[in-house]
Structures are given as C-alpha cells and as structure tokens.
Coordinates of C-alpha atoms and ligand atoms in Angstrom, one line a residue:
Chain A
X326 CA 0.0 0.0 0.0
X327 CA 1.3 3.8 -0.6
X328 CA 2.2 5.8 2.2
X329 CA 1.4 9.3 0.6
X330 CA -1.7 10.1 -1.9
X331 CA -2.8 13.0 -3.4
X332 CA -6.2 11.7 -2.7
X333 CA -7.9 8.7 -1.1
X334 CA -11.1 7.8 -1.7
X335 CA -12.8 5.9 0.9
X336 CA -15.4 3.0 -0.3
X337 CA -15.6 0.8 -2.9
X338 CA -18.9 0.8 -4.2
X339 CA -20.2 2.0 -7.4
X340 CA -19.5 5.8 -6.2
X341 CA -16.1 5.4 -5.2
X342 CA -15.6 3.4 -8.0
X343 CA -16.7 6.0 -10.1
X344 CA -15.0 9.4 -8.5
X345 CA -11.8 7.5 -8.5
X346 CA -12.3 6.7 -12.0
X347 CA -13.4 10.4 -12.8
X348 CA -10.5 12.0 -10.7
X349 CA -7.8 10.0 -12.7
X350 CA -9.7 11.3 -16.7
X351 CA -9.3 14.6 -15.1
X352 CA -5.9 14.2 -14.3
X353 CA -5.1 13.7 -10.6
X354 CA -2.3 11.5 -9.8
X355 CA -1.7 9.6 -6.8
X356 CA -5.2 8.1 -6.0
X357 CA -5.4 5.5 -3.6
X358 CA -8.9 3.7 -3.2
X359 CA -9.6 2.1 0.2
X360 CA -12.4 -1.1 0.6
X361 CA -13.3 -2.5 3.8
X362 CA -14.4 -5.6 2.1
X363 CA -14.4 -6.5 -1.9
X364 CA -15.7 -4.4 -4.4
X365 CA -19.7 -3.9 -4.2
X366 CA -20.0 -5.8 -1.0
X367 CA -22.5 -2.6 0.5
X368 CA -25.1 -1.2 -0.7
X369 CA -24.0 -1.6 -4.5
X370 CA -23.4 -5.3 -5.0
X371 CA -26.8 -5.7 -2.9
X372 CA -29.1 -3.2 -5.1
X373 CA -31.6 -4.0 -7.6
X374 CA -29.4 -1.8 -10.2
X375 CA -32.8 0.1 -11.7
X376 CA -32.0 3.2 -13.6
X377 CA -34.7 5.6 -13.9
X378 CA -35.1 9.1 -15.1
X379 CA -38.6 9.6 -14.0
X380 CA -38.2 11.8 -10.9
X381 CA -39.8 14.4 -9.9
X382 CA -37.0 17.2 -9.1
X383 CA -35.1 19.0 -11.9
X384 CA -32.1 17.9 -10.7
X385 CA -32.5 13.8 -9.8
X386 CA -33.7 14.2 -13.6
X387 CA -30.5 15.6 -15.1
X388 CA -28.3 13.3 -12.8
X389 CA -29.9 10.2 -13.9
X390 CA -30.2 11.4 -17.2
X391 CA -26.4 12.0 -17.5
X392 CA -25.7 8.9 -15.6
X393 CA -27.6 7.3 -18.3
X394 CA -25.5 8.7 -21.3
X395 CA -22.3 7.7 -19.3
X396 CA -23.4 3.8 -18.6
X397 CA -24.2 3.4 -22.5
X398 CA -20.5 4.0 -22.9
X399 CA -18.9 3.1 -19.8
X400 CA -17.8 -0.4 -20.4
X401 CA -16.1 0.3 -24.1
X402 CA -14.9 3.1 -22.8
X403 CA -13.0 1.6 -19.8
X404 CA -12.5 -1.9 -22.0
X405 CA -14.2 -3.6 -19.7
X406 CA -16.5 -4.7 -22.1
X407 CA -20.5 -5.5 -21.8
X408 CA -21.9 -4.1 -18.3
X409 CA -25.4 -5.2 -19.5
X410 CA -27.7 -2.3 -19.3
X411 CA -30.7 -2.7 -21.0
X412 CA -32.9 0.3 -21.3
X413 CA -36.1 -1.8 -21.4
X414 CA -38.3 0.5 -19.1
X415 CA -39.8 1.0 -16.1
X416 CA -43.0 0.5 -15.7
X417 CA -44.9 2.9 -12.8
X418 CA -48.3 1.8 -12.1
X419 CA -50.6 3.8 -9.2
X420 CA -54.1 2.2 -7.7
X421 CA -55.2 5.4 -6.3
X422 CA -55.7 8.9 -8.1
X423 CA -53.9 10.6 -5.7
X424 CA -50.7 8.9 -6.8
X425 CA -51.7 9.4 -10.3
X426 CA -52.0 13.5 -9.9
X427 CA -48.2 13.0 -7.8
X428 CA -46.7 11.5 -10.9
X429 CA -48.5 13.4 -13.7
X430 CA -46.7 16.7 -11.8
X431 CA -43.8 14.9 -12.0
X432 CA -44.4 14.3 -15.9
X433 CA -44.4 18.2 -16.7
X434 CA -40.6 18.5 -14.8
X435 CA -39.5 15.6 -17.1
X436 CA -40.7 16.6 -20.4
X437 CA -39.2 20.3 -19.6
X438 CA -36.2 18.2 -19.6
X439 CA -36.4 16.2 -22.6
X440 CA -37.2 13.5 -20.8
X441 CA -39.5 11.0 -23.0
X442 CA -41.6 9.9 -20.6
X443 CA -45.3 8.9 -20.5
X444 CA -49.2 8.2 -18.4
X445 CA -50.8 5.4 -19.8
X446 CA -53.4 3.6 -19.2
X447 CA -54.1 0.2 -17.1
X448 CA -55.3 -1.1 -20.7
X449 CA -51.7 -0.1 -22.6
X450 CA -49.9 -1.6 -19.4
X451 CA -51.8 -4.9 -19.8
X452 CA -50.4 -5.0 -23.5
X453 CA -46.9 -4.2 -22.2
X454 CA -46.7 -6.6 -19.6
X455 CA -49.6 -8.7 -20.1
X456 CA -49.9 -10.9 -17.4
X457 CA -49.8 -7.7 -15.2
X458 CA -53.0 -7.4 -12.8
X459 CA -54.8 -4.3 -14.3
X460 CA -57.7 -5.0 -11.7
X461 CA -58.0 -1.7 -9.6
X462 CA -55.0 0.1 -11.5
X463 CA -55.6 3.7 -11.9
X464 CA -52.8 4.5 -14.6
X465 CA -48.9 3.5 -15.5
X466 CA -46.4 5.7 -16.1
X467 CA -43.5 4.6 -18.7
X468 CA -40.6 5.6 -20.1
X469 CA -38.2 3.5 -22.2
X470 CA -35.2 4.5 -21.2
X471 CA -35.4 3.3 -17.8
X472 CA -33.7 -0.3 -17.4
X473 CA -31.5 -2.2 -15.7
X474 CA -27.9 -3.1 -15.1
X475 CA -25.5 -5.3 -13.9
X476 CA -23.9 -3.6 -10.7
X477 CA -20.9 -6.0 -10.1
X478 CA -19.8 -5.7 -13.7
X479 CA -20.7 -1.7 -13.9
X480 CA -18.8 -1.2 -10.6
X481 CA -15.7 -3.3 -11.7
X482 CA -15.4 -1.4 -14.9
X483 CA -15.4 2.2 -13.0
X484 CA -12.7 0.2 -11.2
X485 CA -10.4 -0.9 -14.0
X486 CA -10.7 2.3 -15.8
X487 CA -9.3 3.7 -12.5
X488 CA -6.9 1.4 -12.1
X489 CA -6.1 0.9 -15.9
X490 CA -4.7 5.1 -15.2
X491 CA -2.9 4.5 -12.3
X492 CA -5.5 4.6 -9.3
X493 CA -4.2 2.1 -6.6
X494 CA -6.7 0.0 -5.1
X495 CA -7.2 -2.0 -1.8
X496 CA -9.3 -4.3 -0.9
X497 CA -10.0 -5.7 2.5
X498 CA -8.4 -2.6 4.0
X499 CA -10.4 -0.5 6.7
X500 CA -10.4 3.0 7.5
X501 CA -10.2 3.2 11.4
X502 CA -9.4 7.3 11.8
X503 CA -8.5 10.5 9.9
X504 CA -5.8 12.8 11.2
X505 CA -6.1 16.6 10.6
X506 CA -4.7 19.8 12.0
X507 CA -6.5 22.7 12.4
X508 CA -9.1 22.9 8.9
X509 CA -6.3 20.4 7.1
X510 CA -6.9 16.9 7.0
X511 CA -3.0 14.6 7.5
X512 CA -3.7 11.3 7.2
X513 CA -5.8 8.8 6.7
X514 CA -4.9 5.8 8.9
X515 CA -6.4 1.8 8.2
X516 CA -5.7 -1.7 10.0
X517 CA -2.7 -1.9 7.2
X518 CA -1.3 1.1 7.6
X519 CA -1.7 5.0 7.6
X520 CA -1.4 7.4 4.0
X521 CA -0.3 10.8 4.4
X522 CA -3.0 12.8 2.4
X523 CA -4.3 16.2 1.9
X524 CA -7.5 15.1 0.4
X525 CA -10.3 12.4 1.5
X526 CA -13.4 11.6 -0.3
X527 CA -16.1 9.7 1.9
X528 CA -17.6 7.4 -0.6
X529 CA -18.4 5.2 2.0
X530 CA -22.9 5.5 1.6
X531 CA -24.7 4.3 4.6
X532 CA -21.5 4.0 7.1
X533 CA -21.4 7.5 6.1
X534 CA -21.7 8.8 9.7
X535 CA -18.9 6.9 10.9
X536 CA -16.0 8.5 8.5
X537 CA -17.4 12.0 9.9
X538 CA -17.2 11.0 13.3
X539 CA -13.6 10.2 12.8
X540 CA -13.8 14.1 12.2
X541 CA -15.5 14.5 14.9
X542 CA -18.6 15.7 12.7
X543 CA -21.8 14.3 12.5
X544 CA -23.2 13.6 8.7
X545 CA -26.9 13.0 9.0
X546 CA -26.9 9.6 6.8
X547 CA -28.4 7.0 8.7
X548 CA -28.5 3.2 7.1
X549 CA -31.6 1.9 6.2
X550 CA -32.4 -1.9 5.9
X551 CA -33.8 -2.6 2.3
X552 CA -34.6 -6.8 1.6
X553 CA -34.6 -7.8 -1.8
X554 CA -35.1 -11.5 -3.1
X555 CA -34.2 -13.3 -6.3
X556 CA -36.0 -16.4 -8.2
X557 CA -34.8 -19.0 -10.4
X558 CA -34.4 -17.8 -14.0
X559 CA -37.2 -18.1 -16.2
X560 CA -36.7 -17.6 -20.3
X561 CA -36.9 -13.8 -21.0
X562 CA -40.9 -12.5 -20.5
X563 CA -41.2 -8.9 -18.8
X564 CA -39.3 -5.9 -20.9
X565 CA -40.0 -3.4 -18.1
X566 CA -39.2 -2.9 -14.1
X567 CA -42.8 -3.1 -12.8
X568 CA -42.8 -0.4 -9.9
X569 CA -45.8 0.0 -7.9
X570 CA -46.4 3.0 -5.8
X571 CA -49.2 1.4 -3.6
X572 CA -47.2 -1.9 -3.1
X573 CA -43.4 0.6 -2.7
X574 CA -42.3 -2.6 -4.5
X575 CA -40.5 -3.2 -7.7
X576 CA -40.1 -6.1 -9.8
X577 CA -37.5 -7.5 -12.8
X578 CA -36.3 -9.6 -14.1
X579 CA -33.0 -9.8 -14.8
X580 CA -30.6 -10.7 -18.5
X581 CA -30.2 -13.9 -16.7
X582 CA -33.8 -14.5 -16.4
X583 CA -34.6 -14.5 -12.2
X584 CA -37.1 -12.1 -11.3
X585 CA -35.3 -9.6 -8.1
X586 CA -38.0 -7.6 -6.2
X587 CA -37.6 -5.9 -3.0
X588 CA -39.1 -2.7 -1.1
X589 CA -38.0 -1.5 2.5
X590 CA -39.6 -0.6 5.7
X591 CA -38.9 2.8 6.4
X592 CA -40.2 2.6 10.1
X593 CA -37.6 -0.1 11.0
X594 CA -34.7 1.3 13.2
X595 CA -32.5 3.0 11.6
X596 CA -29.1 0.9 11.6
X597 CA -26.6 -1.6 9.8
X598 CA -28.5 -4.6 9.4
X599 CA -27.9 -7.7 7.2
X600 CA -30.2 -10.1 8.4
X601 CA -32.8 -10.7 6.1
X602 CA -36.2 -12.7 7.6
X603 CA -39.3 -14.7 6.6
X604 CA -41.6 -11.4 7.3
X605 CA -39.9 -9.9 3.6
X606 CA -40.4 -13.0 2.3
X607 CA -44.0 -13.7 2.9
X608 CA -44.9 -9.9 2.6
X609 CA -42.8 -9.6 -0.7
X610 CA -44.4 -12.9 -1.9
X611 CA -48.2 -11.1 -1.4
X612 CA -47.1 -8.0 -3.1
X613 CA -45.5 -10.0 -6.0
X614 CA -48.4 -12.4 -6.7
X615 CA -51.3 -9.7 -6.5
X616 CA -49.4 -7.5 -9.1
X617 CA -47.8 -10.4 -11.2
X618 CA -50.1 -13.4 -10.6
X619 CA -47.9 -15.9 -13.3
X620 CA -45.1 -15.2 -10.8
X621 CA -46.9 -18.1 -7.8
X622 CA -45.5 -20.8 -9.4
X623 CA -42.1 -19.4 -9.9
X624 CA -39.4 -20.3 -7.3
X625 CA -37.3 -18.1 -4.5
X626 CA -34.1 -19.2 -4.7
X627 CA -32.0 -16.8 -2.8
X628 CA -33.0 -13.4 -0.5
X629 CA -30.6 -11.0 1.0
X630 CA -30.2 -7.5 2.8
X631 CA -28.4 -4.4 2.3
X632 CA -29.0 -0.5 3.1
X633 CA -29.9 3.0 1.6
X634 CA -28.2 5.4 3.0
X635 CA -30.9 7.8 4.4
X636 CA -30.7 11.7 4.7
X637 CA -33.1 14.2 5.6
X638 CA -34.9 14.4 2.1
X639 CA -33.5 11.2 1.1
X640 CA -31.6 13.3 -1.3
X641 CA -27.8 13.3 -2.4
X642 CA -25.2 15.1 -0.4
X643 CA -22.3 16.5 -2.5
X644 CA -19.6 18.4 -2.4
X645 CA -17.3 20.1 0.2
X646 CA -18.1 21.2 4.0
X647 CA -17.8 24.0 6.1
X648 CA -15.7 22.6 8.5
X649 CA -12.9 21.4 6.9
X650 CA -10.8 21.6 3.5
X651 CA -9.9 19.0 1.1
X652 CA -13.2 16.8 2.3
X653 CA -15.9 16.1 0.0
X654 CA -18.8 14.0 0.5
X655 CA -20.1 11.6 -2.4
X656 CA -23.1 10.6 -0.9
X657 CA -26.2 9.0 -3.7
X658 CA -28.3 8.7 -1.0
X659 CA -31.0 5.7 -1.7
X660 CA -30.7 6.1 -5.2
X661 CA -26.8 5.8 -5.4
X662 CA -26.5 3.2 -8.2
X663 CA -27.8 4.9 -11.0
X664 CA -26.2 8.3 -10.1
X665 CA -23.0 6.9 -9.6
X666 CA -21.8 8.0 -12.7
X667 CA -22.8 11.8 -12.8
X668 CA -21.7 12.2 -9.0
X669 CA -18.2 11.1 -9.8
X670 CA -18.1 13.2 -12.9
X671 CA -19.5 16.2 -10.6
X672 CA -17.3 15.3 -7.8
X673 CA -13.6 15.7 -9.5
X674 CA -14.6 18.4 -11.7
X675 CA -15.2 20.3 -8.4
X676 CA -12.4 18.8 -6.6
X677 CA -10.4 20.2 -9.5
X678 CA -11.7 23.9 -9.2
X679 CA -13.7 23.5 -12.5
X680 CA -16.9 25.0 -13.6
X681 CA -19.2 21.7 -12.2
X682 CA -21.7 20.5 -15.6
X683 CA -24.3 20.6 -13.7
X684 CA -24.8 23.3 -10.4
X685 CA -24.7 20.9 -7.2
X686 CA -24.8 23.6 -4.4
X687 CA -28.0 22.8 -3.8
X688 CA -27.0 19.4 -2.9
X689 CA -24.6 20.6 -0.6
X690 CA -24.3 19.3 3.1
X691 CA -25.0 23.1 4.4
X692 CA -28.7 22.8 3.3
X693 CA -29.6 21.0 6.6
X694 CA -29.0 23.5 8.5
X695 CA -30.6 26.7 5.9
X696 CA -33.5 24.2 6.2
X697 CA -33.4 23.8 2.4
X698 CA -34.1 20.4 2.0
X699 CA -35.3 18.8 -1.1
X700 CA -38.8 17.5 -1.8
X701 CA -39.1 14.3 -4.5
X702 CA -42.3 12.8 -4.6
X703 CA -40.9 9.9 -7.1
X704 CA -39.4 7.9 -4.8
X705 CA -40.3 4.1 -3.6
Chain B
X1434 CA -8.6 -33.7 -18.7
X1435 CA -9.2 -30.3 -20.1
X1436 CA -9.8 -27.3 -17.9
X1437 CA -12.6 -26.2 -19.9
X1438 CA -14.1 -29.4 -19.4
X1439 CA -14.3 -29.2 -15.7
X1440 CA -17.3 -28.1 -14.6
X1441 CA -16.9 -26.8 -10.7
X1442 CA -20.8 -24.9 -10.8
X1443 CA -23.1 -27.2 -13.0
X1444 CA -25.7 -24.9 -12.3
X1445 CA -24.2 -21.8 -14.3
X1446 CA -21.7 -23.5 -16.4
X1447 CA -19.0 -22.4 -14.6
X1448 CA -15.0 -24.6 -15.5
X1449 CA -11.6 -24.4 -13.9
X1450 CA -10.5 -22.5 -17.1
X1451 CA -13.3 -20.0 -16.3
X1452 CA -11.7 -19.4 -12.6
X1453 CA -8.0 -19.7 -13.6
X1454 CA -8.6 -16.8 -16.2
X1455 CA -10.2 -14.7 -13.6
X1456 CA -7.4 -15.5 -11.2
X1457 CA -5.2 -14.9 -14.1
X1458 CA -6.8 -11.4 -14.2
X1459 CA -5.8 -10.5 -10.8
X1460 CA -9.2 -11.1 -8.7
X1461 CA -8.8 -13.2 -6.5
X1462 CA -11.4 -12.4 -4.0
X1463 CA -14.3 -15.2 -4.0
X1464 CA -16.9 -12.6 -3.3
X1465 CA -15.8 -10.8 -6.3
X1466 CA -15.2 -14.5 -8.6
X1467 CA -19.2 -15.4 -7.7
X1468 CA -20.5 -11.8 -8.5
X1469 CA -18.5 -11.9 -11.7
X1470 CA -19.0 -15.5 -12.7
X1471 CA -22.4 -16.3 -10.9
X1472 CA -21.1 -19.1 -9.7
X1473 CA -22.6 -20.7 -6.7
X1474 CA -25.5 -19.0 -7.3
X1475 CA -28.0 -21.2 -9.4
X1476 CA -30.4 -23.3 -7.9
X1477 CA -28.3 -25.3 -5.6
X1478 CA -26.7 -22.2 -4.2
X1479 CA -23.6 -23.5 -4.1
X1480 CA -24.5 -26.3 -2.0
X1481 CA -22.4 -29.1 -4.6
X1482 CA -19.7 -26.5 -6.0
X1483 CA -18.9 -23.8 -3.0
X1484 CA -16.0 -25.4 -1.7
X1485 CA -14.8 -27.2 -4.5
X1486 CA -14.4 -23.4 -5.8
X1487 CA -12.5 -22.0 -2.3
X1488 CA -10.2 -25.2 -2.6
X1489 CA -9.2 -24.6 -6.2
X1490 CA -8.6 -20.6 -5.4
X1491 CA -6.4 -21.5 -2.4
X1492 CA -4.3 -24.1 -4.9
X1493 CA -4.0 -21.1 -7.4
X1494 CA -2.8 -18.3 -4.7
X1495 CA -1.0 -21.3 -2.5
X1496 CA -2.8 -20.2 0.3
X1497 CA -4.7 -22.4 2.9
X1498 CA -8.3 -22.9 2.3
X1499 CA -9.1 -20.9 5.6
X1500 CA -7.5 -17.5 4.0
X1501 CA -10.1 -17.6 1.3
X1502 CA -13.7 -15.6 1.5
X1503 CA -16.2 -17.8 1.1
X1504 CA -19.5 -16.5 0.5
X1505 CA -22.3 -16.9 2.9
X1506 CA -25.0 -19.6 2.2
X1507 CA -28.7 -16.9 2.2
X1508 CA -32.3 -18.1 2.9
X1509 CA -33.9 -19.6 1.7
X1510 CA -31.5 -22.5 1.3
X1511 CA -34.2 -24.8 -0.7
X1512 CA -36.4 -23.0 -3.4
X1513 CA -39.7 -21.9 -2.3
X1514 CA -42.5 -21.1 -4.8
X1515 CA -44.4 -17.3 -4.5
X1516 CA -47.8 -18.6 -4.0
X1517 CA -47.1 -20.9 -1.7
X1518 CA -45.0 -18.2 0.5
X1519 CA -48.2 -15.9 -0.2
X1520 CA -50.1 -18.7 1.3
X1521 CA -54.2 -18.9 0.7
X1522 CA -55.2 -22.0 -1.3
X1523 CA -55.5 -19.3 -4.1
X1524 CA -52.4 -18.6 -4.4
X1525 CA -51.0 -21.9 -3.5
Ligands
FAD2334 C1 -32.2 -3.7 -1.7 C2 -31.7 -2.5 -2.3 C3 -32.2 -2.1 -3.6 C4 -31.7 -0.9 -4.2 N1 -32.2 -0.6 -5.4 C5 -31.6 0.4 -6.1 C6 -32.0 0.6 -7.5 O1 -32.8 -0.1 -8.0 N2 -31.4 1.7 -8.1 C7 -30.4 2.5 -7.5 O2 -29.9 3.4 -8.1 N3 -30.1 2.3 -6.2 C8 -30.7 1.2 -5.5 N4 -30.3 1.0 -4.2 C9 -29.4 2.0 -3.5 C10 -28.0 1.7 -4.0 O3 -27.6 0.4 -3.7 C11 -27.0 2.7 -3.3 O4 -27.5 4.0 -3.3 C12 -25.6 2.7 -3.9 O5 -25.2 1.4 -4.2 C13 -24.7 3.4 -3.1 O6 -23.4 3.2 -3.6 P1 -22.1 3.7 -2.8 O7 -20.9 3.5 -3.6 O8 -22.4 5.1 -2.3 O9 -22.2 2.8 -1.4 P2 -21.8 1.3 -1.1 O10 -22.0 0.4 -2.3 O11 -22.5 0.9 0.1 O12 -20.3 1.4 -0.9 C14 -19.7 1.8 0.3 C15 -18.5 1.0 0.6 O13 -17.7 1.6 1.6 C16 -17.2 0.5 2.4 N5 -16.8 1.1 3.7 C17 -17.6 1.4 4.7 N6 -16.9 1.8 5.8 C18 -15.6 1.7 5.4 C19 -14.4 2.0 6.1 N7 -14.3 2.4 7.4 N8 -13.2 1.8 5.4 C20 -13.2 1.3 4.1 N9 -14.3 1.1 3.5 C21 -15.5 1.2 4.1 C22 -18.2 -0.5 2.4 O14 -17.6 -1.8 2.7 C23 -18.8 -0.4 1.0 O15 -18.3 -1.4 0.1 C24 -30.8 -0.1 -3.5 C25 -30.3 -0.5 -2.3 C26 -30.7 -1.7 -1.7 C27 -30.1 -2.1 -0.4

C-alpha cells in the first residue's frame, strides 16, 4: 500500500468506484482507493441496479439522465467490455388517483427536460406486460429509457478504468481514523497502515456517519435496511421494471432470467442490518403475486439485505463542507447506483476547481442546516 | 482432462479455465469470482460447488483454504414457490 496520496477515496462501491475513475480522466495523480471488504459488498453489489429518469425534481432528472449517457459507454470506454444495461423500461403503475395527480406533476418536470416519458393507461400496461393485474389500477407511467444493469460488472469497470490510469486499489483494508490539524486533513490511517493525504473523499454510503465521526462531525446519513429477493431464471418474458407505488415494490427480471424484487420498511430502526427474515419474504411474496399473478409458481431461490443510506430528504449530499478543506462527500443517498456515474463526474470536476456541468450547491451538506431540503415525490 | 471441461458450478456453467482466467486477471477475492461469474449462485446455491471453488482458489494463490472468502450460504436455502409463501389456497 502507498504511504502518501494525493487523494484517497474511501469506499468501494459504485461511487467510489466512479469518483476515482473520474479523478484519474481529469488528471489527478496519486489516487489511492480504500475497501473495507471486496468491491460492491454494501449497498451496490446488494441493489436492484434500476436506472430511472422519472423523478420528480429537476435535478435527480439531469443526474440520472447524465448517468444514463455515461453507462451506454462506460464499459467500451473503460475496455471492460458488456456491463449489461438494458434500457427496457420502467413501468410505474398507481391504484389510487392521488398517486396518479403526484406523478403526472412529475411528468411536466420531465418533459421540460427532454425526458421521453409517459401516463398510460391500465389497458396499454396490460399489452406491455400482459400478465400484469390491471384490476383496480388507476394509470402507468412509462418511459423507455429506464432499465437495468449489472452492478458488479458496472462497478468493476469504473474500477479498471481507475486502475487501468494508475489509481491504486485495496481491498479488504479498513479506515479506522482521519488525522487533521486545524481545517487540514493529514492522514488517513487503516488496519494496514496510515497514507499521508491532503485530500479524502467519503464514498463510504450508509457508514457514512462513521468517516465523519472520525472528524468528529456528524453527517446526518443514517442506514436503512432494504430486503430484496431473487428467483430461479425463467426464459426472458417482462421488458420493463414493474414499480408499484401502492405496493413501494419493484419487480424484474434480470438478462439472466430470475425475477429480483424488494421494497423497504422505512419505520424499522435505523441501523446496519444484514439479516434478512421470513416477514420480507411472505410480505414480498403477497405484493408479487397480487401484481404479477404468473409469478406463484415461480421459485425463490436466494434473498438477501443491504442499506440505503438515508438523509433528511433522502436526497444526495455532494460536495465540500464548512468545517474542513480537502473533504468532500459523495453521498447518492437511496438512489446511489444509478447516479454513480454523474456524482463522480461532478465530484472531481469540483475537486479540480472547474466549472461543475451541472450546479450541485443545492446538494450541498450546508442545506440541513438553511433548512433547504429537497422534496421528490418519485421515490419508492 | 481439459480445464474447460471441468465443470466446478453445474448450475451456471461455470470450468476451472473460467476461474484460472479470472485469477489470471488478478481477482482473486471469492466474493468478487461469484458476482463476476455467478457461480454458486444457481439453484443449488452453491451447496455441490462452493468449496470445490475455495479449494481450487487456495491451490492457485498457494494459500490455505481458511484464507479464502467464502461467500455466505442466504435463505432460503431450498427453493420456495411465491404462492405458496403468499399462502391462501388461491395462491398456493
Ligand atoms: C435492496 C436495495 C435495492 C436498491 N435498489 C436500487 C436501485 O434499483 N437503483 C439504485 O440506483 N439504487 C438502489 N439502491 C441503492 C444503492 O444500492 C445505493 O445508493 C448505492 O449502491 C450506493 O453506492 P455507494 O458506492 O455510495 O455505497 P456502497 O455500495 O455501500 O459502498 C460503500 C463501501 O464503503 C465501504 N466502507 C464502509 N466503511 C468503510 C471503512 N471504514 N473503510 C473502508 N471502506 C468502508 C463498504 O464496505 C462499502 O463497500 C438499492 C439499495 C438496496 C439495499
């Protein structure tokens, strides 16, 4: 392991993966990444890798939408080769008008945008997905270039385009404290050794807290438990993600052909949890066969946990902080995987004093306190 | 016999070649091998394959078996059909 970087980045999931990869196109040298575990093992290699760009906030519209662009390219551009997005849709479907009048809002913000969204109805979601239960719907929302990807291969590309320019990266290596003096951060110090740095990214999602706390600060992310299951594979029959805002469910199946589907419990206690339980299972099962009825005689072969890593508005935290220099939080927030790629982009064009492509101020960690928090009503 | 024509995961097709050119890649973590490969993860869950797997990566790195990460064995060990999770004869 170096004992000096110009920067370390702490966390190997999609967004470290993807600022580290970022920082090294724009030309930093020195870059050490730092993984508590293997590549994906938190919140990314755990997700159900949706990418959407039907929000309902200007900005979670141009992130995802930019995100989008990059992960068409991403794996040619970084030789890793086929990361397996498929931009087959997601399908939104509401059983109460009140949802409906949420989302159709929502619609205006995205077609400002370009975004080539639409609100159908429970008749031209039945011939999308026709085995789809229709009874009770109240309208679908769907846009095309919503999909899916693989989230081991799409991290492990962002992390061979890093290391294909230099970036040095460890696995199984643990941040245990930061050192600073005064505003400056000194060092960054693991259970294999300490790095003299400048410069520390906290890429870490919903241990978030506990890299500030080595600050002695106190980043209001807070890790909550999302269960998510996976069936045998079945020979390719649903295009789209089917996302149901009554059921805060979503279902798809995957390239390989198993159906994943999840939704979390937001009134759970808030803390790192892997356990995953029968209670998911049974209530995920319900959910599953009322919107999906062909799914009852499909099998459940594995089910796991992971976390989204909470904030106030559930929203991303970017960018620098008051209290120190040269320490910027990369923070998706719940959504992370399908930012991942914009939020590194935006995260070393600011680190490098640059003009960011999109304004992220608003995102900033300072808005907690102005009490300018973000509302998105999109969100399941 | 030929590498490619050892099978260590039946369920996802998975050979000896397959792992020695991951190896040969530089990953060597297991966790990283069965998110890349899939292996272990078909129906049986790695119940036939898992260790065969660990035993052939600590030959490769000459380590003992002990030093390799094995991924966890998740619920719901044996397959379990929706409806009959759902419960309700109409669903069964
Ligand atoms: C069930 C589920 C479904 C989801 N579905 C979607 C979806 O469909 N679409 C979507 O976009 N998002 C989804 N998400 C959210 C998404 O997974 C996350 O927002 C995203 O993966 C966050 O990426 P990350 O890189 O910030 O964090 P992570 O992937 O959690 O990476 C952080 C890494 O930091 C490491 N770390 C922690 N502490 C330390 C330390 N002290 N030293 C060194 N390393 C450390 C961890 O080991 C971890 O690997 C889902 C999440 C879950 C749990």
């Amino acid at each position: 392991m170096r004992k000096t970087a110009d920067v370390v980045v702490i966390g190997g999931g999609s967004i470290g993966c993807s600022v580290a990869y970022n920082l090294a196109k724009k030309g930093f040298k020195n870059i050490v990444l730092l993984e508590e575990k293997y590549l994906t093992s938190g919140s990314t290699g755990r997700c159900g890798a949706g990418i959407r760009q039907m929000w309902g906030t200007e900005m979670n519209c141009l992130i995802s939408r930019g995100s989008a662009e990059i992960f068409k390219v991403l794996g040619e551009e970084t030789g890793y080769g086929d990361i397996e997005f498929r931009q087959s849709g997601y399908l939104l479907t509401t059983y109460d008008s009140v949802q409906t009048e949420r989302l159709r809002k929502n619609l205006e913000i995205q077609h400002k945008l370009g975004i080539n969204s639409h609100m159908i109805t429970p008749k031209e979601a039945k011939e999308m997905v026709p085995f789809v239960n229709a009874d009770g719907m109240d309208a679908a929302f769907f846009c095309q270039e919503d999909g899916h990807i693989n989230p081991f291969k799409t991290t492990l590309a962002f992390a061979k385009g890093a290391e294909d320019l230099g970036v040095e990266i460890n696995r199984y290596t643990k941040v245990t404290a930061i050192k600073s003096e005064g505003r400056k951060i000194t060092s960054v110090v693991t259970d294999k050794g300490e790095i003299a740095t400048d410069t520390v990214v906290n890429a870490v999602g919903p241990w978030a807290k506990y890299i500030g706390k080595m600050l002695g600060l106190s980043h209001p992310v807070e890790p909550e438990r999302h269960q998510i299951l996976v069936t045998e594979p079945l020979e390719g029959m649903m295009g789209p993600m089917v996302m149901s805002f009554a059921h805060d469910s979503y279902i798809q199946q995957v390239p390989h052909g198993g159906f994943i589907m999840g939704y979390g419990n937001p009134n759970e206690p808030k803390r790192i949890n892997f356990n995953h339980g029968w209670d998911f299972l049974e209530e995920m099962a319900k959910k599953a066969v009322f919107q999906l009825p062909v799914l009852k005689d499909v099998r459940v072969v594995r089910q796991w946990a992971g976390h989204y890593g909470i904030s106030p508005d559930g929203q991303p935290i970017l960018g620098p902080i008051p209290e120190f220099d040269g320490y910027y939080l990369a923070l998706g927030c719940g959504k992370g995987f399908m930012l991942s790629p914009m939020i590194g982009k935006l995260i070393a064009e600011k680190m490098a004093g640059e003009q960011t492509s999109l304004p992220i101020e608003s995102l900033s960690i300072e808005r907690f306190a102005k009490g300018e928090l973000i509302v998105e009503t999109g969100v399941v | 016999m030929n590498k490619k024509d050892i099978y260590l995961c039946r369920c996802e097709n998975f050979t000896l070649e397959d792992l020695h050119n991951l190896l040969d890649s530089g990953i060597t973590s297991m966790e990283e091998i069965k998110r890349i490969s899939r292996c272990t993860m078909g129906p049986c869950q790695g119940k036939t394959c898992k260790e065969l797997i660990a035993k052939e990566v600590a030959a490769y790195l000459k380590k003992d078996i002990s030093t390799v990460d094995l991924p966890t064995y998740r619920a719901p060990i044996k397959p379990v059909k929706l409806g009959e999770i759902a419960g309700g004869d109409k669903n069964a």
